[in-house]
CSV table of C-alpha atoms in Angstrom, one decimal:
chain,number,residue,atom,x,y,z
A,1,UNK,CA,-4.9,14.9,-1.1
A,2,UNK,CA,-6.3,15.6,-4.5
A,3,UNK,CA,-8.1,12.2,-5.9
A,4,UNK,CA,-6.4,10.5,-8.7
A,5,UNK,CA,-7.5,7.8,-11.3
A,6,UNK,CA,-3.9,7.0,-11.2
A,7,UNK,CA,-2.8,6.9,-7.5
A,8,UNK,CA,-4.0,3.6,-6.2
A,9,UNK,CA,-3.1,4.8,-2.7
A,10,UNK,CA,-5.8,7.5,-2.9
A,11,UNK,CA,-9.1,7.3,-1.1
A,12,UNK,CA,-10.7,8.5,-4.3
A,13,UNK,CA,-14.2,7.7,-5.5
A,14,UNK,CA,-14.4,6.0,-8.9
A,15,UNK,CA,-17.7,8.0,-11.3
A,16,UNK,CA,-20.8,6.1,-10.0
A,17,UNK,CA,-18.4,4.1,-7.6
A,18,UNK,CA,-17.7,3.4,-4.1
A,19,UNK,CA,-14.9,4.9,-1.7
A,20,UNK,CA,-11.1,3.5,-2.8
A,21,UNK,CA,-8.8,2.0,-0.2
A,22,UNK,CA,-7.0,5.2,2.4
A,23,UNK,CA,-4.2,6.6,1.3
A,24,UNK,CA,-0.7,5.2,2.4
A,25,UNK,CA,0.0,7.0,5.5
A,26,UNK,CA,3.1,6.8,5.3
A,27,UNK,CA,6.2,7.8,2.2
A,28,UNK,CA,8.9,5.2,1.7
A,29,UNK,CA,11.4,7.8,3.4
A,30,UNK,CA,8.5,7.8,6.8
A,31,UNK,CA,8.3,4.3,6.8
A,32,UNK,CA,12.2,4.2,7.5
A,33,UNK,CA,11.6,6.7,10.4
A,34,UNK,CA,8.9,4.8,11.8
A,35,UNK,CA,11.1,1.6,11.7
A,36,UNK,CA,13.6,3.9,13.6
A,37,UNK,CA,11.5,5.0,16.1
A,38,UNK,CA,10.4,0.9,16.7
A,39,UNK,CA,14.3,-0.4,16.8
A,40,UNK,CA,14.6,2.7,19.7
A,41,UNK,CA,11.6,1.5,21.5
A,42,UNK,CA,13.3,-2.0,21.4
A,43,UNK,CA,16.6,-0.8,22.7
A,44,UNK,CA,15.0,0.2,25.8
A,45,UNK,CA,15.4,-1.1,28.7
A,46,UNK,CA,12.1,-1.3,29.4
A,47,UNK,CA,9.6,-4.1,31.2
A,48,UNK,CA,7.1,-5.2,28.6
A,49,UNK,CA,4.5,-4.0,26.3
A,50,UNK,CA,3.1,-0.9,28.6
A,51,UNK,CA,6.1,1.1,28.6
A,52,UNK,CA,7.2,-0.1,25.5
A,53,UNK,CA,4.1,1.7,24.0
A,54,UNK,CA,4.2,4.8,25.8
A,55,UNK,CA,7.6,5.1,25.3
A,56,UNK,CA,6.8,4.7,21.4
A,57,UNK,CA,4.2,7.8,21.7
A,58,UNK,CA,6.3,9.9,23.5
A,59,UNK,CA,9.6,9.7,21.9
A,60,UNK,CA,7.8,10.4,18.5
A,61,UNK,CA,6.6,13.6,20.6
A,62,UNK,CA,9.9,14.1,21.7
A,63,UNK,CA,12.1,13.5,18.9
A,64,UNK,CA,13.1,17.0,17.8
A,65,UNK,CA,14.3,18.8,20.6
A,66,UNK,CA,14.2,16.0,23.1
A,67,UNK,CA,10.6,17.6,24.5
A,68,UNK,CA,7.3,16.3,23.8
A,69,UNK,CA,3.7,16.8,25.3
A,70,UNK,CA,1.4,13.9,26.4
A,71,UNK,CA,-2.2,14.6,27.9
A,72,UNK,CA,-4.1,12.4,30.0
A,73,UNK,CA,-6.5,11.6,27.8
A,74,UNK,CA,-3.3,10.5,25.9
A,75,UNK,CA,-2.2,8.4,28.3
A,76,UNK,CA,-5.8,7.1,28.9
A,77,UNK,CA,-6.3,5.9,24.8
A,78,UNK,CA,-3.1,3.9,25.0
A,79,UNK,CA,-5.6,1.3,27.4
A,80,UNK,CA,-2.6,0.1,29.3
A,81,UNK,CA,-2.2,-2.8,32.4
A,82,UNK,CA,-1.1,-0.4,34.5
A,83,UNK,CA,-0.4,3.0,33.6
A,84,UNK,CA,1.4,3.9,37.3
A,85,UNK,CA,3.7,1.4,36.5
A,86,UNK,CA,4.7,2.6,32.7
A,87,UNK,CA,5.4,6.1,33.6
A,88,UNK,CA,7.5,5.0,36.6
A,89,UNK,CA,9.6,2.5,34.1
A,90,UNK,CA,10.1,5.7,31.5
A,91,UNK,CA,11.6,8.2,34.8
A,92,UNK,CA,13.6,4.9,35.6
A,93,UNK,CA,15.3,5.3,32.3
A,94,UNK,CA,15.7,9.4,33.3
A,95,UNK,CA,12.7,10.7,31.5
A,96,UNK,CA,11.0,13.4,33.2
A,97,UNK,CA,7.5,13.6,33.3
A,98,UNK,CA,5.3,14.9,36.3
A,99,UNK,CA,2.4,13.2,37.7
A,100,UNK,CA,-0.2,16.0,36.2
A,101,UNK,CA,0.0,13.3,33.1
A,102,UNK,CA,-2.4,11.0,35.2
A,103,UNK,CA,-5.6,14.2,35.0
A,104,UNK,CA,-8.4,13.0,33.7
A,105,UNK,CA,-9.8,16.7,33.2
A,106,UNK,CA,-10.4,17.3,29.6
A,107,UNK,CA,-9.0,20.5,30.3
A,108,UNK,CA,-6.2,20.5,31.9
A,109,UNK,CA,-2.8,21.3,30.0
A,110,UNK,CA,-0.4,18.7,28.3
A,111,UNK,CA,2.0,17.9,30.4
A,112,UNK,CA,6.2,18.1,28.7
A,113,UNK,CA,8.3,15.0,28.9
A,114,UNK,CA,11.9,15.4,28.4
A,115,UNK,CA,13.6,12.9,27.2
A,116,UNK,CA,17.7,13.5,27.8
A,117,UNK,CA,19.1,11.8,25.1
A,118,UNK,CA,16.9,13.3,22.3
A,119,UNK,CA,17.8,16.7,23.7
A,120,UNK,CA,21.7,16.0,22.2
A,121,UNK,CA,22.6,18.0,18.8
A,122,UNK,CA,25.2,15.2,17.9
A,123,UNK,CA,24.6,11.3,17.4
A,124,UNK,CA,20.9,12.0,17.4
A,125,UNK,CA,19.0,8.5,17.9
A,126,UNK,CA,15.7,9.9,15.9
A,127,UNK,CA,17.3,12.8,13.5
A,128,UNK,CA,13.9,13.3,11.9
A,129,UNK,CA,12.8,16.3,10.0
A,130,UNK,CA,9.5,18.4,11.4
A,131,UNK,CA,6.9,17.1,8.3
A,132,UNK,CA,9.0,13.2,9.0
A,133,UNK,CA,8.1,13.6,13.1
A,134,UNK,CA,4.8,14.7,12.5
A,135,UNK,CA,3.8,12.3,9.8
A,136,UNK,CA,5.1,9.3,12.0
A,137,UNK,CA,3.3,10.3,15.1
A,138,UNK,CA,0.0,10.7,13.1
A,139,UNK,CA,1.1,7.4,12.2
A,140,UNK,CA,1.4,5.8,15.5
A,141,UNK,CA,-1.9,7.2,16.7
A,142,UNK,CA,-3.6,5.6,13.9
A,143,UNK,CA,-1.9,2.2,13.8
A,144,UNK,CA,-2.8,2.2,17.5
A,145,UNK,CA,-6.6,2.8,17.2
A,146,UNK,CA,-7.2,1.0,13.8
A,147,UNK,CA,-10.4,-0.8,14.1
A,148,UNK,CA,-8.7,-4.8,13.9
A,149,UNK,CA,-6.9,-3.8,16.8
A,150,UNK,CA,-8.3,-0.9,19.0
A,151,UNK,CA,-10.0,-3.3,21.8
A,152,UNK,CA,-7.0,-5.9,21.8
A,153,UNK,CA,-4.0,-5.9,24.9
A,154,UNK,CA,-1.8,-3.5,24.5
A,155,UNK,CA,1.1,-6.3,23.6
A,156,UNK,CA,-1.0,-7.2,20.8
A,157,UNK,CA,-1.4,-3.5,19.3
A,158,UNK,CA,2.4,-3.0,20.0
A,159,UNK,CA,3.1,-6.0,17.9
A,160,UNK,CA,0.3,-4.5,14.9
A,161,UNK,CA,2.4,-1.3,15.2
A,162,UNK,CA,5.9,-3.1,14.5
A,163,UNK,CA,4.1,-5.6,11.7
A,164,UNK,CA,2.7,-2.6,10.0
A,165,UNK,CA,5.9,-0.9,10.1
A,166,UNK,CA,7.9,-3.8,8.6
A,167,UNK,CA,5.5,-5.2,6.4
A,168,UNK,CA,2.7,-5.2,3.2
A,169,UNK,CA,-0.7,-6.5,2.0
A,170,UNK,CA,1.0,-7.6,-1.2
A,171,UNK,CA,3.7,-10.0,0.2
A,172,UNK,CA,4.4,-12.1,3.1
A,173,UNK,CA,7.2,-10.6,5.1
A,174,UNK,CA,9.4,-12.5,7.8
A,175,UNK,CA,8.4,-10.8,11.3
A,176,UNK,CA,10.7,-7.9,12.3
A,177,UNK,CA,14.1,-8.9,14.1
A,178,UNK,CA,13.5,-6.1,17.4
A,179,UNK,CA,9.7,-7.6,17.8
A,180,UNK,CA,9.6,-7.7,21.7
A,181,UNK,CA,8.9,-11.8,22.5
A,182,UNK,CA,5.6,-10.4,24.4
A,183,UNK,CA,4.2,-9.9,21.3
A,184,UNK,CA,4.5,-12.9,19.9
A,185,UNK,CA,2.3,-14.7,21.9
A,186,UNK,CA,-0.4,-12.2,20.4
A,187,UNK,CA,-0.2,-12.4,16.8
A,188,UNK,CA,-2.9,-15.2,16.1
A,189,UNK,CA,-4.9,-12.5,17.5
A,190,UNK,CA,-4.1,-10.5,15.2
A,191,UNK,CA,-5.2,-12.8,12.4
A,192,UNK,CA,-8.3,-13.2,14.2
A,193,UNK,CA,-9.2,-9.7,14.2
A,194,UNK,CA,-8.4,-8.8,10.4
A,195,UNK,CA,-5.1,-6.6,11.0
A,196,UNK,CA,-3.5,-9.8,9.4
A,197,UNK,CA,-4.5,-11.9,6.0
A,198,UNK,CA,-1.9,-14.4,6.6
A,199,UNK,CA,0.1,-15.7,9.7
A,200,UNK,CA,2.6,-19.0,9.0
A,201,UNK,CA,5.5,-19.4,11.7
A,202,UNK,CA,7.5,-16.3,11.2
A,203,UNK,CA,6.1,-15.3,7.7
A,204,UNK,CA,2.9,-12.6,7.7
A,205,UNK,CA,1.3,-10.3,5.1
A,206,UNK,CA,-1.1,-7.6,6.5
A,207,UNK,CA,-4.9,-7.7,5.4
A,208,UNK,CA,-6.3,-5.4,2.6
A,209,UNK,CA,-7.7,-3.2,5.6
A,210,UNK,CA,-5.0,-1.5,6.7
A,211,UNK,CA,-3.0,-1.6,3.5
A,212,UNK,CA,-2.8,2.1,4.0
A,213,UNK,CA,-0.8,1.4,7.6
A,214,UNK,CA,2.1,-0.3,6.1
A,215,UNK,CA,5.3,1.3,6.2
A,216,UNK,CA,6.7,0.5,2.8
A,217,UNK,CA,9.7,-0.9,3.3
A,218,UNK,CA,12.3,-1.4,0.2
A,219,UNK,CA,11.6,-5.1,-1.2
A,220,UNK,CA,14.0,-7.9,0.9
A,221,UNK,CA,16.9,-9.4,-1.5
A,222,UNK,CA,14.8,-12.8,-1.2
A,223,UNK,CA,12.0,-10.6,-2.7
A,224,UNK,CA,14.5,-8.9,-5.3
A,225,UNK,CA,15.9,-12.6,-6.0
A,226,UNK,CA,12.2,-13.6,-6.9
A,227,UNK,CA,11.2,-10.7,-9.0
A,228,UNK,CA,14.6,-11.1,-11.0
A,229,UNK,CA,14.2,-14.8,-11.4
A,230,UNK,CA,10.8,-13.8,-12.7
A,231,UNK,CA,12.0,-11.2,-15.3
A,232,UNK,CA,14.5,-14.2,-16.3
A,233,UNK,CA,11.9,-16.4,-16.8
A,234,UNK,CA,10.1,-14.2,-18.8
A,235,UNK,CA,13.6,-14.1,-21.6
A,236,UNK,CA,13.1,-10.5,-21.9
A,237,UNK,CA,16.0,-8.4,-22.3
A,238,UNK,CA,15.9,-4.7,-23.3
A,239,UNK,CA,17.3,-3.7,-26.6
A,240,UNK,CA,17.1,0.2,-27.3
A,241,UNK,CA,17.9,-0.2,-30.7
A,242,UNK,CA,15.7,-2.9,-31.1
A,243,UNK,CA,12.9,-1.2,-29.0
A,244,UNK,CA,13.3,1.9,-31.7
A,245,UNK,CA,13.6,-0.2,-35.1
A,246,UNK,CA,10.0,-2.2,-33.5
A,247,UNK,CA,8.4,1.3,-32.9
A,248,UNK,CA,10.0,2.3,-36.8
A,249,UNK,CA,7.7,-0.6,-38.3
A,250,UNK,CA,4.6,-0.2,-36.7
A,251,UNK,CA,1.5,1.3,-37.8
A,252,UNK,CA,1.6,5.1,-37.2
A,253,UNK,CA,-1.5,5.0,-35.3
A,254,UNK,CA,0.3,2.0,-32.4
A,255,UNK,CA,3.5,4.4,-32.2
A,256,UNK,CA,1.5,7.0,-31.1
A,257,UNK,CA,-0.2,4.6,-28.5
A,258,UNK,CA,3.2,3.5,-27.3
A,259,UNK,CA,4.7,6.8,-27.8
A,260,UNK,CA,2.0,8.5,-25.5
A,261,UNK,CA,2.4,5.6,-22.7
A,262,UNK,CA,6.6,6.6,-22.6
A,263,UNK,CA,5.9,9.9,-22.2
A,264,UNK,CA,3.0,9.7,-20.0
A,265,UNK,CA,4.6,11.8,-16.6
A,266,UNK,CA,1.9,10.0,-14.4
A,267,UNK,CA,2.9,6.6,-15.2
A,268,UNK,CA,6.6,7.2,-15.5
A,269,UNK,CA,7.2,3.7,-16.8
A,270,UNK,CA,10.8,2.8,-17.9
A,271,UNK,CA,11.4,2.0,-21.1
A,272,UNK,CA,12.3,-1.4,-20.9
A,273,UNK,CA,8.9,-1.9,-18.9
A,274,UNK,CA,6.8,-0.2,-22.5
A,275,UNK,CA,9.0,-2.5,-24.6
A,276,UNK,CA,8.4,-5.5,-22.9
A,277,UNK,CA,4.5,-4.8,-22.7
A,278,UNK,CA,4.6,-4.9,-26.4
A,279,UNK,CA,6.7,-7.0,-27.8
A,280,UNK,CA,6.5,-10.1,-25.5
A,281,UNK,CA,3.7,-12.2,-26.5
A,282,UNK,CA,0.9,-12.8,-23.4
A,283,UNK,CA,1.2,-16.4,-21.7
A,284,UNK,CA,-2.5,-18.1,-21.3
A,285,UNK,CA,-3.1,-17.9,-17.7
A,286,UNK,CA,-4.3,-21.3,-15.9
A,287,UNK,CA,-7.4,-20.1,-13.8
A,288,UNK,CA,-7.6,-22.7,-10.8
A,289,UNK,CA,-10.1,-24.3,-8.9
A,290,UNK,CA,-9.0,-21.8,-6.1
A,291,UNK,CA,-8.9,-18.8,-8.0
A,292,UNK,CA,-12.7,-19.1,-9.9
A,293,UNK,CA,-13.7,-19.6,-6.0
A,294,UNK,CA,-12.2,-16.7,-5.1
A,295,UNK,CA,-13.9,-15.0,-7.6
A,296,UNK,CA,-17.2,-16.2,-7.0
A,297,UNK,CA,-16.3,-14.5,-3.4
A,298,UNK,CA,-15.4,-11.7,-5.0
A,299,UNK,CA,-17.8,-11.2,-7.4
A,300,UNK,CA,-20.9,-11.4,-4.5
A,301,UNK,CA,-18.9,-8.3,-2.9
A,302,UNK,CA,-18.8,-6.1,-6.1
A,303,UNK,CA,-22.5,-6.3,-7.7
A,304,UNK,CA,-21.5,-2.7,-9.2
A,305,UNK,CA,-18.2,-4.0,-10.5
A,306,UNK,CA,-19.1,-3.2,-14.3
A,307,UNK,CA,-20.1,0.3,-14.2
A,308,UNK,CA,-17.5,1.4,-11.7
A,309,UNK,CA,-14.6,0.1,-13.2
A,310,UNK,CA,-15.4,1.2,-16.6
A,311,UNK,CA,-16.1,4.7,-15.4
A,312,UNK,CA,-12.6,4.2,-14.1
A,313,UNK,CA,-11.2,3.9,-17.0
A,314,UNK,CA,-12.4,7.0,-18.6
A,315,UNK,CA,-11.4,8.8,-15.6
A,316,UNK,CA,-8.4,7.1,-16.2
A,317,UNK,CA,-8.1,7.9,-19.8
A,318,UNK,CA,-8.6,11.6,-18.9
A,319,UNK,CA,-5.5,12.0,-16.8
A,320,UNK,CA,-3.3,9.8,-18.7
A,321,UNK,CA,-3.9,10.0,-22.4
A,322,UNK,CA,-3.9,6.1,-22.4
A,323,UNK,CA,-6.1,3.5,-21.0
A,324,UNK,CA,-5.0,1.3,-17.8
A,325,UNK,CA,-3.2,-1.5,-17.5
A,326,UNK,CA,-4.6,-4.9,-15.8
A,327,UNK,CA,-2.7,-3.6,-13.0
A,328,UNK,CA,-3.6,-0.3,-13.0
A,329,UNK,CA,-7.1,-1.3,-12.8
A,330,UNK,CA,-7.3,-3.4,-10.0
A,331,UNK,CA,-5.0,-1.1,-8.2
A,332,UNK,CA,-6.7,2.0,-9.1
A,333,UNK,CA,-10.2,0.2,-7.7
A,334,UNK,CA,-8.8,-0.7,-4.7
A,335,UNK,CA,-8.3,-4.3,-5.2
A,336,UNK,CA,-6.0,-6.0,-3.2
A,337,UNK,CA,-6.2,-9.7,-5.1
A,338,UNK,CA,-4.0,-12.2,-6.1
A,339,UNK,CA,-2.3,-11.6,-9.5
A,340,UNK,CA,-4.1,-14.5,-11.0
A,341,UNK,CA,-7.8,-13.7,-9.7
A,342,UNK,CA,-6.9,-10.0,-10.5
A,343,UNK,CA,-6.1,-11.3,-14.7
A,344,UNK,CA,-9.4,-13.2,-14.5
A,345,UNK,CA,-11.8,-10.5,-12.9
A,346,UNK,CA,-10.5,-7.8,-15.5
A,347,UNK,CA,-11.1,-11.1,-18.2
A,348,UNK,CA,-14.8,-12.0,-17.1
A,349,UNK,CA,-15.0,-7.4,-17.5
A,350,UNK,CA,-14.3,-8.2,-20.5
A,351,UNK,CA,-16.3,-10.8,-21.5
A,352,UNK,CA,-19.1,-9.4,-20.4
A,353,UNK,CA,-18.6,-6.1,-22.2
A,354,UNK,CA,-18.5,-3.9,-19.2
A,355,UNK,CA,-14.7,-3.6,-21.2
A,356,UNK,CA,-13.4,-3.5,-24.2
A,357,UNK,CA,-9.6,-3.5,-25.1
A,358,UNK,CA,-7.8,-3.3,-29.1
A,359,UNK,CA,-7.2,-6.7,-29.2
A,360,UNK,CA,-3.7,-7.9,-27.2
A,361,UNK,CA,-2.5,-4.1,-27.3
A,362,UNK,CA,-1.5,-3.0,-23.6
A,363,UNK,CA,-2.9,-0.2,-22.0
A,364,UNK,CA,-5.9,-0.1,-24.1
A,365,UNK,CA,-8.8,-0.8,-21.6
A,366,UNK,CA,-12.0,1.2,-22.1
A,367,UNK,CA,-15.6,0.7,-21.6
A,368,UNK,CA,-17.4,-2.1,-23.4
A,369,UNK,CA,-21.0,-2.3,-25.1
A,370,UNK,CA,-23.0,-2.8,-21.8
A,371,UNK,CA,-21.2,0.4,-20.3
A,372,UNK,CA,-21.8,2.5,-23.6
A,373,UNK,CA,-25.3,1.3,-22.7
A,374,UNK,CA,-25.6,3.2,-19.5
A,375,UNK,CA,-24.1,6.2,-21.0
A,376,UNK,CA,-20.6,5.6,-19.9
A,377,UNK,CA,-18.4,6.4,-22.7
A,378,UNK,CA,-15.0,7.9,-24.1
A,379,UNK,CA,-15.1,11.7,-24.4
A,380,UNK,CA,-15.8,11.9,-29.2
A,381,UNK,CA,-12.5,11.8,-30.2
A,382,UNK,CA,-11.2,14.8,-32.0
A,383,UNK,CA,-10.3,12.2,-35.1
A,384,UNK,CA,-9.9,8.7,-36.1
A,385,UNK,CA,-9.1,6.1,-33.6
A,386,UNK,CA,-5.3,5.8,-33.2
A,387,UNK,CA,-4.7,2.9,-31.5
A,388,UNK,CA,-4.4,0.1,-34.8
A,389,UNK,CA,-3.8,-3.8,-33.7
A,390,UNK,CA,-0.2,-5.2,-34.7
A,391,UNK,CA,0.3,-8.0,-36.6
């Protein structure tokens, strides 16, 4: 995948920078199959953990067609209790695998399962499509042999499969409703390990790590509630007329700025999203004894924060026609922060002239005096500055 100075999913290297965070493994519409292959797995009437996690690798395999191929050095990765005994629970359930799965030579062939109930046309229980099946299994393989996780039981990595699935770095999710109870008992060790930043009774978000793991699932109503009680909160309503007569009387060289921000086709913003950028007036953000810790923290693990993030923003520039957004910044550089220490790292940026910005205009980030400095700067512009600061 091509890198982007947009896509904050990509595994891109910032101009002078270090690697960004991996790419989401996953689309929106893949992490909906992946949650479908875990509430089959579930269903099961299986013993525990072992043949639950088999039986999630070879149903993936299996899912179109109802025939998939499993190696022994398959079987071997998935580090289970007592491999004998998962394979025997799978033929309990009528899936038909031979014995040759147990070979330990290298190069011996895969052995087919068949799984009888995938093989059906009608009332398919996994009606995936061949890029979906593929994508989920790489999926699987990966969640399963992620670094937090690849030594722990195999309960524990069943459970980092299903939390990945079901939940994100960004928010804390409640733990999935099919979560086999063997599981449970493991997630602190998954908070030990990293797979998980935060673990609080049935609440979790998953570390920055393995961001890229996460199934991205649609937001929860509670989570819609909250971000609509927020826009509330804000008094912002959208007024196209108004939105049109504000653009009308500004300077010519801001309605080209805004102008070039609506139609940006990498962006894609909404309307309603340019127009309240612009015309609500910024809040002064309370920076709290927490959050100036945080970024002291954060600040000893990014000595090349300057250069790299204003080289991001002519990258940035380059691709869009505009400069970033707060957001776009910390996304694009891989930082997985708190709103509030995100507002203040891109703030001290600025301060500190690695950034510049026209005054309180959005999207206007570009690289400051100390950057210029180091000789990273805008391309000449072709004419005047456009960008002029509103009264």
């Amino acid at each position: 995948m091509p890198a982007s100075a947009s896509n904050a999913s990509c595994a891109s290297t910032v101009p002078g920078g270090t690697p960004q965070q991996l790419p989401f493994l996953l689309s929106p519409k893949q992490g909906e199959a992946a949650r479908a292959l875990l509430d089959y797995v579930a269903a099961l009437a299986l013993p525990g953990p072992d043949a639950q996690l088999l039986a999630a690798l070879v149903a993936i395999r299996a899912a179109r067609g109802g025939v998939g191929n499993i190696t022994g050095q398959d079987l071997a990765s998935l580090r289970l209790g007592d491999a004998h005994e998962a394979v025997n629970a799978l033929r309990g359930l009528g899936w038909q695998l031979a014995d040759t799965v147990f070979s330990t030579d290298p190069t011996a062939p895969p052995t087919p399962v068949t799984v009888p109930e995938l093989t059906r046309n009608g009332d398919h229980p996994l009606p995936l499509g061949k890029q979906t099946r593929s994508r989920v299994s790489g999926w699987t393989t990966k969640s399963l042999s992620a670094k937090p996780v690849k030594k722990l039981p195999p309960a524990a990595r069943l459970a980092g499969l299903f939390l990945a699935a079901h939940g994100t770095s960004r928010l804390l999710g409640s733990l999935p409703a099919h979560l086999p109870a063997a599981c449970r008992a493991e997630l602190p060790k998954l908070l030990e390990k990293g797979f998980l930043a935060e673990l609080s009774g049935d609440r979790y978000r998953l570390d920055p790590q393995v961001r890229h793991l996460s199934g991205l699932r649609p937001p929860t109503e509670e989570e819609r509630a909250h971000t609509d009680a927020a826009k509330a909160a804000r008094g912002f309503r959208f007024d196209a007329d108004a939105w049109f007569r504000w653009k009308e009387a500004a300077t010519p060289g801001l309605r080209r700025h805004v102008e070039s921000i609506e139609s940006c086709g990498v962006c894609g913003f909404a309307p309603e999203r340019v127009a309240e950028a612009f015309t609500t007036p910024s809040r002064a953000q309370f920076m709290s004894k927490q959050t100036k810790t945080l970024y002291g923290q954060w600040k000893a693990e990014h000595p090349d924060r300057g250069p790299q993030v204003a080289a991001f923003t002519v990258a940035f520039r380059a691709e869009h026609g505009h400069g970033p957004s707060f957001r776009q910044v910390g996304d694009g550089m891989g930082w997985d922060v708190p709103h509030q220490l995100r507002w203040f790292i891109v703030q001290r940026l600025l301060a500190n002239d690695w950034l510049t910005s026209t005054g309180t205009v959005p999207w206007t980030l570009r690289p400051g005096t100390a950057a210029q400095e180091q000789g990273i700067t805008l391309p000449r512009p072709r004419t005047a500055p456009v960008v002029a600061q509103r009264s």
